[in-house]
PDB file of C-alpha atoms in Angstrom:
ATOM      1  CA  UNK A   2     -25.525  22.996 -39.862  1.00  0.00           C
ATOM      2  CA  UNK A   3     -27.389  22.463 -36.666  1.00  0.00           C
ATOM      3  CA  UNK A   4     -25.773  23.037 -33.277  1.00  0.00           C
ATOM      4  CA  UNK A   5     -25.448  19.330 -32.494  1.00  0.00           C
ATOM      5  CA  UNK A   6     -23.105  18.710 -35.426  1.00  0.00           C
ATOM      6  CA  UNK A   7     -20.813  21.630 -34.637  1.00  0.00           C
ATOM      7  CA  UNK A   8     -20.093  20.476 -31.091  1.00  0.00           C
ATOM      8  CA  UNK A   9     -17.233  18.035 -30.404  1.00  0.00           C
ATOM      9  CA  UNK A  10     -17.995  14.333 -30.607  1.00  0.00           C
ATOM     10  CA  UNK A  11     -18.967  12.554 -27.451  1.00  0.00           C
ATOM     11  CA  UNK A  12     -16.014  10.621 -26.147  1.00  0.00           C
ATOM     12  CA  UNK A  13     -13.459  12.916 -27.776  1.00  0.00           C
ATOM     13  CA  UNK A  14     -10.807  13.984 -25.347  1.00  0.00           C
ATOM     14  CA  UNK A  15     -10.384  17.690 -24.949  1.00  0.00           C
ATOM     15  CA  UNK A  16      -6.781  18.911 -24.786  1.00  0.00           C
ATOM     16  CA  UNK A  17      -5.465  18.770 -21.252  1.00  0.00           C
ATOM     17  CA  UNK A  18      -4.745  22.206 -19.865  1.00  0.00           C
ATOM     18  CA  UNK A  19      -2.527  21.924 -16.825  1.00  0.00           C
ATOM     19  CA  UNK A  20      -3.199  24.544 -14.198  1.00  0.00           C
ATOM     20  CA  UNK A  21       0.153  26.105 -13.412  1.00  0.00           C
ATOM     21  CA  UNK A  22      -0.496  28.506 -10.560  1.00  0.00           C
ATOM     22  CA  UNK A  23      -1.792  26.253  -7.767  1.00  0.00           C
ATOM     23  CA  UNK A  24      -0.354  28.404  -5.005  1.00  0.00           C
ATOM     24  CA  UNK A  25      -2.263  31.492  -6.144  1.00  0.00           C
ATOM     25  CA  UNK A  26      -5.509  29.490  -6.279  1.00  0.00           C
ATOM     26  CA  UNK A  27      -4.905  28.083  -2.806  1.00  0.00           C
ATOM     27  CA  UNK A  28      -4.273  31.534  -1.361  1.00  0.00           C
ATOM     28  CA  UNK A  29      -7.317  32.953  -3.143  1.00  0.00           C
ATOM     29  CA  UNK A  30      -9.577  30.175  -1.875  1.00  0.00           C
ATOM     30  CA  UNK A  31      -8.314  30.659   1.685  1.00  0.00           C
ATOM     31  CA  UNK A  32      -9.036  34.368   1.414  1.00  0.00           C
ATOM     32  CA  UNK A  33     -12.517  33.738   0.025  1.00  0.00           C
ATOM     33  CA  UNK A  34     -13.411  31.221   2.725  1.00  0.00           C
ATOM     34  CA  UNK A  35     -12.059  33.430   5.496  1.00  0.00           C
ATOM     35  CA  UNK A  36     -14.047  36.370   4.095  1.00  0.00           C
ATOM     36  CA  UNK A  37     -17.399  34.624   4.557  1.00  0.00           C
ATOM     37  CA  UNK A  38     -19.256  35.969   7.610  1.00  0.00           C
ATOM     38  CA  UNK A  39     -19.566  32.562   9.288  1.00  0.00           C
ATOM     39  CA  UNK A  40     -15.840  31.849   9.120  1.00  0.00           C
ATOM     40  CA  UNK A  41     -14.831  35.419   9.975  1.00  0.00           C
ATOM     41  CA  UNK A  42     -17.011  35.369  13.101  1.00  0.00           C
ATOM     42  CA  UNK A  43     -15.458  32.112  14.268  1.00  0.00           C
ATOM     43  CA  UNK A  44     -11.882  33.175  13.612  1.00  0.00           C
ATOM     44  CA  UNK A  45     -12.180  36.650  15.123  1.00  0.00           C
ATOM     45  CA  UNK A  46     -13.860  35.973  18.422  1.00  0.00           C
ATOM     46  CA  UNK A  47     -14.113  32.216  18.750  1.00  0.00           C
ATOM     47  CA  UNK A  48     -11.765  29.911  20.587  1.00  0.00           C
ATOM     48  CA  UNK A  49      -9.395  27.653  18.679  1.00  0.00           C
ATOM     49  CA  UNK A  50     -11.498  24.546  19.312  1.00  0.00           C
ATOM     50  CA  UNK A  51     -14.508  26.015  17.475  1.00  0.00           C
ATOM     51  CA  UNK A  52     -12.408  26.538  14.317  1.00  0.00           C
ATOM     52  CA  UNK A  53     -11.622  22.839  13.887  1.00  0.00           C
ATOM     53  CA  UNK A  54     -13.856  20.403  12.068  1.00  0.00           C
ATOM     54  CA  UNK A  55     -12.440  17.490  14.072  1.00  0.00           C
ATOM     55  CA  UNK A  56     -10.715  17.290  17.455  1.00  0.00           C
ATOM     56  CA  UNK A  57      -6.920  17.478  17.166  1.00  0.00           C
ATOM     57  CA  UNK A  58      -6.512  13.896  18.430  1.00  0.00           C
ATOM     58  CA  UNK A  59      -8.804  12.475  15.697  1.00  0.00           C
ATOM     59  CA  UNK A  60      -7.141  10.169  13.147  1.00  0.00           C
ATOM     60  CA  UNK A  61      -8.360  12.278  10.213  1.00  0.00           C
ATOM     61  CA  UNK A  62      -7.586  15.676  11.754  1.00  0.00           C
ATOM     62  CA  UNK A  63      -4.686  16.337   9.364  1.00  0.00           C
ATOM     63  CA  UNK A  64      -7.045  15.998   6.380  1.00  0.00           C
ATOM     64  CA  UNK A  65      -8.974  19.065   7.549  1.00  0.00           C
ATOM     65  CA  UNK A  66      -5.919  21.327   7.469  1.00  0.00           C
ATOM     66  CA  UNK A  67      -4.986  23.584   4.556  1.00  0.00           C
ATOM     67  CA  UNK A  68      -1.498  22.066   4.458  1.00  0.00           C
ATOM     68  CA  UNK A  69      -3.037  18.700   3.480  1.00  0.00           C
ATOM     69  CA  UNK A  70      -4.582  20.249   0.374  1.00  0.00           C
ATOM     70  CA  UNK A  71      -1.585  22.499  -0.339  1.00  0.00           C
ATOM     71  CA  UNK A  72       0.839  19.559  -0.286  1.00  0.00           C
ATOM     72  CA  UNK A  73      -1.285  17.641  -2.778  1.00  0.00           C
ATOM     73  CA  UNK A  74      -1.747  20.633  -5.065  1.00  0.00           C
ATOM     74  CA  UNK A  75       1.976  21.397  -5.011  1.00  0.00           C
ATOM     75  CA  UNK A  76       2.717  17.762  -5.891  1.00  0.00           C
ATOM     76  CA  UNK A  77       1.213  18.449  -9.318  1.00  0.00           C
ATOM     77  CA  UNK A  78       4.236  20.659  -9.994  1.00  0.00           C
ATOM     78  CA  UNK A  79       6.688  17.822  -9.285  1.00  0.00           C
ATOM     79  CA  UNK A  80       8.699  16.243 -12.049  1.00  0.00           C
ATOM     80  CA  UNK A  81       7.211  12.978 -13.325  1.00  0.00           C
ATOM     81  CA  UNK A  82      10.326  11.143 -12.113  1.00  0.00           C
ATOM     82  CA  UNK A  83       9.722  12.394  -8.546  1.00  0.00           C
ATOM     83  CA  UNK A  84       6.094  11.323  -8.164  1.00  0.00           C
ATOM     84  CA  UNK A  85       7.034   7.951  -6.625  1.00  0.00           C
ATOM     85  CA  UNK A  86       9.164   9.628  -3.972  1.00  0.00           C
ATOM     86  CA  UNK A  87       6.329  12.059  -3.170  1.00  0.00           C
ATOM     87  CA  UNK A  88       3.841   9.201  -2.809  1.00  0.00           C
ATOM     88  CA  UNK A  89       6.212   7.279  -0.513  1.00  0.00           C
ATOM     89  CA  UNK A  90       6.726  10.390   1.617  1.00  0.00           C
ATOM     90  CA  UNK A  91       2.945  10.938   1.959  1.00  0.00           C
ATOM     91  CA  UNK A  92       1.320   7.608   2.860  1.00  0.00           C
ATOM     92  CA  UNK A  93      -1.493   9.418   4.688  1.00  0.00           C
ATOM     93  CA  UNK A  94      -3.236  10.236   1.390  1.00  0.00           C
ATOM     94  CA  UNK A  95      -5.780   7.723   0.043  1.00  0.00           C
ATOM     95  CA  UNK A  96      -4.749   5.366  -2.749  1.00  0.00           C
ATOM     96  CA  UNK A  97      -7.149   7.007  -5.216  1.00  0.00           C
ATOM     97  CA  UNK A  98      -5.390  10.358  -4.640  1.00  0.00           C
ATOM     98  CA  UNK A  99      -1.983   8.784  -5.287  1.00  0.00           C
ATOM     99  CA  UNK A 100      -3.288   7.128  -8.456  1.00  0.00           C
ATOM    100  CA  UNK A 101      -4.781  10.388  -9.716  1.00  0.00           C
ATOM    101  CA  UNK A 102      -1.475  12.170  -9.183  1.00  0.00           C
ATOM    102  CA  UNK A 103       0.450   9.408 -10.962  1.00  0.00           C
ATOM    103  CA  UNK A 104      -1.979   9.486 -13.878  1.00  0.00           C
ATOM    104  CA  UNK A 105      -1.644  13.258 -14.084  1.00  0.00           C
ATOM    105  CA  UNK A 106       2.156  13.275 -14.050  1.00  0.00           C
ATOM    106  CA  UNK A 107       2.827  10.006 -15.882  1.00  0.00           C
ATOM    107  CA  UNK A 108      -0.156   9.989 -18.251  1.00  0.00           C
ATOM    108  CA  UNK A 109       2.033   9.945 -21.347  1.00  0.00           C
ATOM    109  CA  UNK A 110       4.037   6.955 -20.108  1.00  0.00           C
ATOM    110  CA  UNK A 111       1.660   4.045 -19.415  1.00  0.00           C
ATOM    111  CA  UNK A 112       4.431   1.581 -18.548  1.00  0.00           C
ATOM    112  CA  UNK A 113       5.863   3.869 -15.840  1.00  0.00           C
ATOM    113  CA  UNK A 114       2.346   4.658 -14.655  1.00  0.00           C
ATOM    114  CA  UNK A 115       1.488   0.962 -14.193  1.00  0.00           C
ATOM    115  CA  UNK A 116       4.746   0.306 -12.315  1.00  0.00           C
ATOM    116  CA  UNK A 117       4.270   3.324 -10.032  1.00  0.00           C
ATOM    117  CA  UNK A 118       0.653   2.377  -9.342  1.00  0.00           C
ATOM    118  CA  UNK A 119       1.749  -1.121  -8.318  1.00  0.00           C
ATOM    119  CA  UNK A 120       4.510   0.275  -6.079  1.00  0.00           C
ATOM    120  CA  UNK A 121       2.164   2.778  -4.450  1.00  0.00           C
ATOM    121  CA  UNK A 122      -0.519   0.126  -3.890  1.00  0.00           C
ATOM    122  CA  UNK A 123       2.045  -1.988  -2.038  1.00  0.00           C
ATOM    123  CA  UNK A 124       3.225   1.023  -0.008  1.00  0.00           C
ATOM    124  CA  UNK A 125      -0.333   1.973   0.977  1.00  0.00           C
ATOM    125  CA  UNK A 126      -1.083  -1.650   1.938  1.00  0.00           C
ATOM    126  CA  UNK A 127       2.029  -1.747   4.159  1.00  0.00           C
ATOM    127  CA  UNK A 128       1.132   1.596   5.729  1.00  0.00           C
ATOM    128  CA  UNK A 129      -2.434   0.435   6.386  1.00  0.00           C
ATOM    129  CA  UNK A 130      -1.208  -2.763   8.049  1.00  0.00           C
ATOM    130  CA  UNK A 131       1.272  -0.831  10.218  1.00  0.00           C
ATOM    131  CA  UNK A 132      -1.414   1.649  11.223  1.00  0.00           C
ATOM    132  CA  UNK A 133      -3.838  -1.179  12.094  1.00  0.00           C
ATOM    133  CA  UNK A 134      -1.247  -2.812  14.379  1.00  0.00           C
ATOM    134  CA  UNK A 135      -0.892   0.342  16.488  1.00  0.00           C
TER     135      UNK A 135
END
């Protein structure tokens, strides 16, 4: 047999392996990033303003914080029945992020996934309209 026939077929889905220890990965990545010389120099002697990617009054400032990523990663540990409540409580995440989370948690239930996607699309549209009015 040649090597091309022993490999899996193109288009075959590999078994999904959920990553269970998100918190440990988040902590490890924070430690790695803070151990780089550029970041360490800024955090040790620099002022707080130099540590931020965006000014604190910027509309997307919250997306540059570790808590933004941590909240999304921890949402992957939610029960499938709770994903709609999480999405409604976090309208500041983009629609594609909500959809990815729903697909991850509700992937085995397409009917529930479609309903949740429709509900979240409506919620994000309302949130966008309310934000635009401000």
